[in-house]
PDB file of C-alpha atoms in Angstrom:
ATOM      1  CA  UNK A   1       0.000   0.000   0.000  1.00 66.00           C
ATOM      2  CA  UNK A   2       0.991   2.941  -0.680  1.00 85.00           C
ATOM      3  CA  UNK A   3       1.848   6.512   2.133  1.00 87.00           C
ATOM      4  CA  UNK A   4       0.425   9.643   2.384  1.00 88.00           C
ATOM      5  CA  UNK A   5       0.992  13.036   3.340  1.00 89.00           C
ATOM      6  CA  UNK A   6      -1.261  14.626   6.032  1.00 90.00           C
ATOM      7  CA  UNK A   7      -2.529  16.830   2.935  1.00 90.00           C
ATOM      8  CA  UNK A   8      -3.477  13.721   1.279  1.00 88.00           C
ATOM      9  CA  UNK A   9      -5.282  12.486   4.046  1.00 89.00           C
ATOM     10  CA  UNK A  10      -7.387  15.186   4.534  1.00 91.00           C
ATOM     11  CA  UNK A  11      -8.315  15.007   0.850  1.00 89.00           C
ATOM     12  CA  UNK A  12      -9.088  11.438   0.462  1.00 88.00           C
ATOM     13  CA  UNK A  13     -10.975  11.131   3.749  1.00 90.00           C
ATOM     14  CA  UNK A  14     -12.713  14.457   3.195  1.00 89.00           C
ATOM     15  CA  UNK A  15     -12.185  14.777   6.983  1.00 90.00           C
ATOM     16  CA  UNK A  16     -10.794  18.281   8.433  1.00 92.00           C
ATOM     17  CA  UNK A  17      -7.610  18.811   9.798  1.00 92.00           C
ATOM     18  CA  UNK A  18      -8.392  19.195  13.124  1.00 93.00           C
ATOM     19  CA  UNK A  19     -10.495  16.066  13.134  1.00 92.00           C
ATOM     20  CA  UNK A  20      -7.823  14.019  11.548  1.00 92.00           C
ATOM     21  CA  UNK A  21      -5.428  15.503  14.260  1.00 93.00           C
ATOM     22  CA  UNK A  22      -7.943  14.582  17.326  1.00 94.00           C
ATOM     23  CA  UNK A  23      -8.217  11.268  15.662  1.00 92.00           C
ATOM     24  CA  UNK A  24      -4.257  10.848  15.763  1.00 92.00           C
ATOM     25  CA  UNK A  25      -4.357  12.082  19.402  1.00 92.00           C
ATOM     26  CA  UNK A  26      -6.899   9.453  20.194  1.00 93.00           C
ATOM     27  CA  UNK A  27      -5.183   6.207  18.667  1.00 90.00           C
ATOM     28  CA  UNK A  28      -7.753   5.873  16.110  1.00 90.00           C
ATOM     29  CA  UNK A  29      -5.849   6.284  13.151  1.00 91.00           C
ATOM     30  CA  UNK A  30      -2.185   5.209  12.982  1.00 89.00           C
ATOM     31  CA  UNK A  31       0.992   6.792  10.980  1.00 89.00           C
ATOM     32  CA  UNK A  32       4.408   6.826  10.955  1.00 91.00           C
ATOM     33  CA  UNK A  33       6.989   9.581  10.983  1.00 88.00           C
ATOM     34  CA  UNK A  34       8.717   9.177   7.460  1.00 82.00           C
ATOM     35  CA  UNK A  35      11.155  11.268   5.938  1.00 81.00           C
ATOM     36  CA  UNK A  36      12.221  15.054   7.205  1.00 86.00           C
ATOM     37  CA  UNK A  37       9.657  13.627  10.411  1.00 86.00           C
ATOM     38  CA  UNK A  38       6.527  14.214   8.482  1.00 89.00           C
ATOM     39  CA  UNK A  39       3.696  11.875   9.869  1.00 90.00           C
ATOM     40  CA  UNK A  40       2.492   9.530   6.972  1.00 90.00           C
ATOM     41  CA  UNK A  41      -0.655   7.388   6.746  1.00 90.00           C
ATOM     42  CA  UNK A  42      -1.146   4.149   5.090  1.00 90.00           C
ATOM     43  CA  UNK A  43      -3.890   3.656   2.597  1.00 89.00           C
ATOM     44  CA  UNK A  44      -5.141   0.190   4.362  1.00 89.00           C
ATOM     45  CA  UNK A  45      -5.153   2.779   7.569  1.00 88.00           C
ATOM     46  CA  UNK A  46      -6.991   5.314   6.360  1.00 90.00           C
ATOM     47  CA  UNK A  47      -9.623   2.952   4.970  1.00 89.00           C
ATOM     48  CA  UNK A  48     -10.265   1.023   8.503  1.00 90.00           C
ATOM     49  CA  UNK A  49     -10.415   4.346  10.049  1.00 90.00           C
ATOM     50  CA  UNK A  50     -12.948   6.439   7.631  1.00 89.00           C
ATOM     51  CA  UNK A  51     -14.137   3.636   5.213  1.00 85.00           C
ATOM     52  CA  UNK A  52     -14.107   4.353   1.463  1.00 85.00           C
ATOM     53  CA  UNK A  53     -11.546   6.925   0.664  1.00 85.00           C
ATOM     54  CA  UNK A  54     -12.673   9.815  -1.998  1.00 82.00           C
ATOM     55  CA  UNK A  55     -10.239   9.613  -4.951  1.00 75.00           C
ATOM     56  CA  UNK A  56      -9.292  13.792  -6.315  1.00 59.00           C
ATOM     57  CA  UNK A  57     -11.990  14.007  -9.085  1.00 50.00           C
ATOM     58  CA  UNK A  58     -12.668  17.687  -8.919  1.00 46.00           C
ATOM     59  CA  UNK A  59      -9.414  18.416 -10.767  1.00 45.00           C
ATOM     60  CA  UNK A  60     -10.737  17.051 -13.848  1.00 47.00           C
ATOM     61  CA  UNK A  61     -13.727  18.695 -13.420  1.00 43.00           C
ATOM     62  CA  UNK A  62     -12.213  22.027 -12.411  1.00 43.00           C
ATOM     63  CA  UNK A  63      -9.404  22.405 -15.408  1.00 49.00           C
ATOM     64  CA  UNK A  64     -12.551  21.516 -18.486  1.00 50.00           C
ATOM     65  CA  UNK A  65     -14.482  24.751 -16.800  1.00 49.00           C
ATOM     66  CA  UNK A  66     -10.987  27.244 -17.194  1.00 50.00           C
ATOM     67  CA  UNK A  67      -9.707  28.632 -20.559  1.00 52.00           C
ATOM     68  CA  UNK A  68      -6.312  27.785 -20.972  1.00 51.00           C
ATOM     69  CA  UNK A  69      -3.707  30.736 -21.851  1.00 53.00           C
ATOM     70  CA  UNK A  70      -0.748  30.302 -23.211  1.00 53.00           C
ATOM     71  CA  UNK A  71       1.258  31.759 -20.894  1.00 53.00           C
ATOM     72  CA  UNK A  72       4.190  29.036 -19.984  1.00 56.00           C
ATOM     73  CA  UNK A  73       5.714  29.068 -16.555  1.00 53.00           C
ATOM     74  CA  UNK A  74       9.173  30.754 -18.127  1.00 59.00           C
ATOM     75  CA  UNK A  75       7.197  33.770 -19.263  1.00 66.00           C
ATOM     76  CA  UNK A  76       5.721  34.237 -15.809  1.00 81.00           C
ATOM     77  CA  UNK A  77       8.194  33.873 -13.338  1.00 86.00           C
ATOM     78  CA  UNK A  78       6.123  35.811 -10.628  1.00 89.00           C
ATOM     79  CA  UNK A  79       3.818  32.925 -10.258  1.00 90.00           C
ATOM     80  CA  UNK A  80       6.667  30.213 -10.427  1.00 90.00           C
ATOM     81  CA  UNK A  81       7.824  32.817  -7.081  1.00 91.00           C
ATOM     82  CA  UNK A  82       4.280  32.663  -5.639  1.00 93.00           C
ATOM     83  CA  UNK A  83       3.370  29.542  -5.887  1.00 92.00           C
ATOM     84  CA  UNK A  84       6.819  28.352  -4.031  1.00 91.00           C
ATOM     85  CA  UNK A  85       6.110  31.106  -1.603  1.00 93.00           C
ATOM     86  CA  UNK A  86       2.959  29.423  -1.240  1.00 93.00           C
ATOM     87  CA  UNK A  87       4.226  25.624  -0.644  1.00 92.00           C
ATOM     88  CA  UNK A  88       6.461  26.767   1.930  1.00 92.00           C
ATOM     89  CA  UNK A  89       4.073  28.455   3.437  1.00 93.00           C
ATOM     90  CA  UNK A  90       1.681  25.480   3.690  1.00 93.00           C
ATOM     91  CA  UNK A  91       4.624  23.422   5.001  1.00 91.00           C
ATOM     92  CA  UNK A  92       5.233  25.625   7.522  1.00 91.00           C
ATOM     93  CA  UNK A  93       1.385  25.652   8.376  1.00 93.00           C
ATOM     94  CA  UNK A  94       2.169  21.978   8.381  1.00 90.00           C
ATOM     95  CA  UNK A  95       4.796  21.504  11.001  1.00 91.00           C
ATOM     96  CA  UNK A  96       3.898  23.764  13.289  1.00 93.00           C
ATOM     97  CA  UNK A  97       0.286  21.693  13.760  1.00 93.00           C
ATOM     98  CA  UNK A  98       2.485  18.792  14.283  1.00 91.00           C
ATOM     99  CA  UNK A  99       4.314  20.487  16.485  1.00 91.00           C
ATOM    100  CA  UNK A 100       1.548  22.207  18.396  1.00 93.00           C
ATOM    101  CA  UNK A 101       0.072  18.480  18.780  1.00 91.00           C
ATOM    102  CA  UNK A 102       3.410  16.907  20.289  1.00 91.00           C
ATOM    103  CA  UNK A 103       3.855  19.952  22.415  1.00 94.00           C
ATOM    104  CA  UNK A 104      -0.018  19.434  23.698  1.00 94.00           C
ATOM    105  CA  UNK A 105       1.355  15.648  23.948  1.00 93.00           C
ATOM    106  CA  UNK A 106       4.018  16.171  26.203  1.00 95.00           C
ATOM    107  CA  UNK A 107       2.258  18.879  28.343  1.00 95.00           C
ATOM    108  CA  UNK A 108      -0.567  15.802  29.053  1.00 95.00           C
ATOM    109  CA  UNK A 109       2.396  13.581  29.878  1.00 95.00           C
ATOM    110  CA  UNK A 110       4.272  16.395  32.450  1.00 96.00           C
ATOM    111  CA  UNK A 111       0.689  17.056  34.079  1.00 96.00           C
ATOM    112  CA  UNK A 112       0.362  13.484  34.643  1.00 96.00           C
ATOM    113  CA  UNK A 113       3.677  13.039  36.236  1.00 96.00           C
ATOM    114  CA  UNK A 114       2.891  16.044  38.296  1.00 97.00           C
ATOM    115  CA  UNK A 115      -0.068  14.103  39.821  1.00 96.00           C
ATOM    116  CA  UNK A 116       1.654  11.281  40.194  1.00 96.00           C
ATOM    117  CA  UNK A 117       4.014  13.052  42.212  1.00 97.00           C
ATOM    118  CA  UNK A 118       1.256  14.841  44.377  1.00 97.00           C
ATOM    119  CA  UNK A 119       0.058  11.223  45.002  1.00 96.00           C
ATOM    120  CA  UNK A 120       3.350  10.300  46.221  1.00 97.00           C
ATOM    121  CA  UNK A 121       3.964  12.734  48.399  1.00 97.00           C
ATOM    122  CA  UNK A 122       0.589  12.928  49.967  1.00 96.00           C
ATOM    123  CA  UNK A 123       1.034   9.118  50.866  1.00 95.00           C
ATOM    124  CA  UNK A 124       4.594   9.847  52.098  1.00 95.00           C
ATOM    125  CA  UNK A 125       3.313  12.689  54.188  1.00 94.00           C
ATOM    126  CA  UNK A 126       0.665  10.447  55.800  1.00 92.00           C
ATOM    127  CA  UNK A 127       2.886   7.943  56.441  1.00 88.00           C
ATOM    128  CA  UNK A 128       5.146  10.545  58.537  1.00 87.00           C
ATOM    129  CA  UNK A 129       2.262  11.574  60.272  1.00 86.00           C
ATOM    130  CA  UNK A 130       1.236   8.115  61.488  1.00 83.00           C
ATOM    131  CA  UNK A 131       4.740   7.416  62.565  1.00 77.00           C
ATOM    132  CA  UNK A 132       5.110  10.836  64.653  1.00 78.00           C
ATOM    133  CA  UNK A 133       1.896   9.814  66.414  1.00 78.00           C
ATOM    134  CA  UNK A 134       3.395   6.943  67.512  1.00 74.00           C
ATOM    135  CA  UNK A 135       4.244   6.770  70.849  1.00 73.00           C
ATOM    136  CA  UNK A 136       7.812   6.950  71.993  1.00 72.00           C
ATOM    137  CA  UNK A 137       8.465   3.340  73.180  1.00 74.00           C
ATOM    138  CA  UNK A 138       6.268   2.142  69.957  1.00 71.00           C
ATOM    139  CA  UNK A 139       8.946   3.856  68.060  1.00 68.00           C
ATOM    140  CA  UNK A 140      11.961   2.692  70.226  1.00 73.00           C
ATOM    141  CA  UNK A 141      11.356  -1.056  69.305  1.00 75.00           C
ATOM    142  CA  UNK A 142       9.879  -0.735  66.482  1.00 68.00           C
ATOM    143  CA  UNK A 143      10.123  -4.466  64.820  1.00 60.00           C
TER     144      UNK A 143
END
């Protein structure tokens, strides 16, 4: 099977980003980190998680409706610039929603510790103060 982007999730599940991203938080869809730590999904995944997958037919659809000019990407280097501007942009968009999630990740993990802790210490506390009540021969031969 083959892997895809987060982008390509979100366009063949029709699901939105923030859904997919809950849905990754929640362990009910799976992916992997793959190159330049980008997660990736597996088709096979993305189908037991959403069901049929929506294949990209509006781009057909959407290039019959549009004349055609003849302008070729060398005579309009603006929108070569632009449209680069824009893919960088979306890849920043990108990683700093992945980011954001491992950050919210970690901060879930730290608060849990925290209570851990708490519970720790409370018990630890409690166990001082039923050895301080304790009388003193109780405590001199103590077994």
């Amino acid at each position: 099977m083959a892997w895809h982007t987060v982008q390509d999730a979100l366009k063949l599940t029709g699901r939105s980003r923030s859904q997919l991203y809950r849905d990754m938080s929640n362990g009910l869809v799976s992916y992997r980190s793959g190159k330049n730590g980008r997660r990736e999904f597996e088709t096979s995944e993305l189908i037991r998680a959403y069901g049929e997958l929506h294949t990209d037919g509006t781009q057909e659809r959407h290039s019959k409706g549009h004349n055609k000019s003849n302008i070729t990407d060398a005579e309009n280097p603006q929108l070569n610039i632009i449209q680069k501007q824009l893919n960088d942009l979306q890849q920043t968009v990108t990683l700093m929603l992945e980011d954001k999630a491992s950050r919210e990740a970690e901060r879930k993990q730290h608060a849990e510790e925290i209570e851990r802790m708490r519970a720790e210490m409370s018990r630890l506390e409690n166990e001082l103060i039923q050895t301080k009540k304790s009388g003193f021969w109780s405590r001199l031969f103590r077994r």
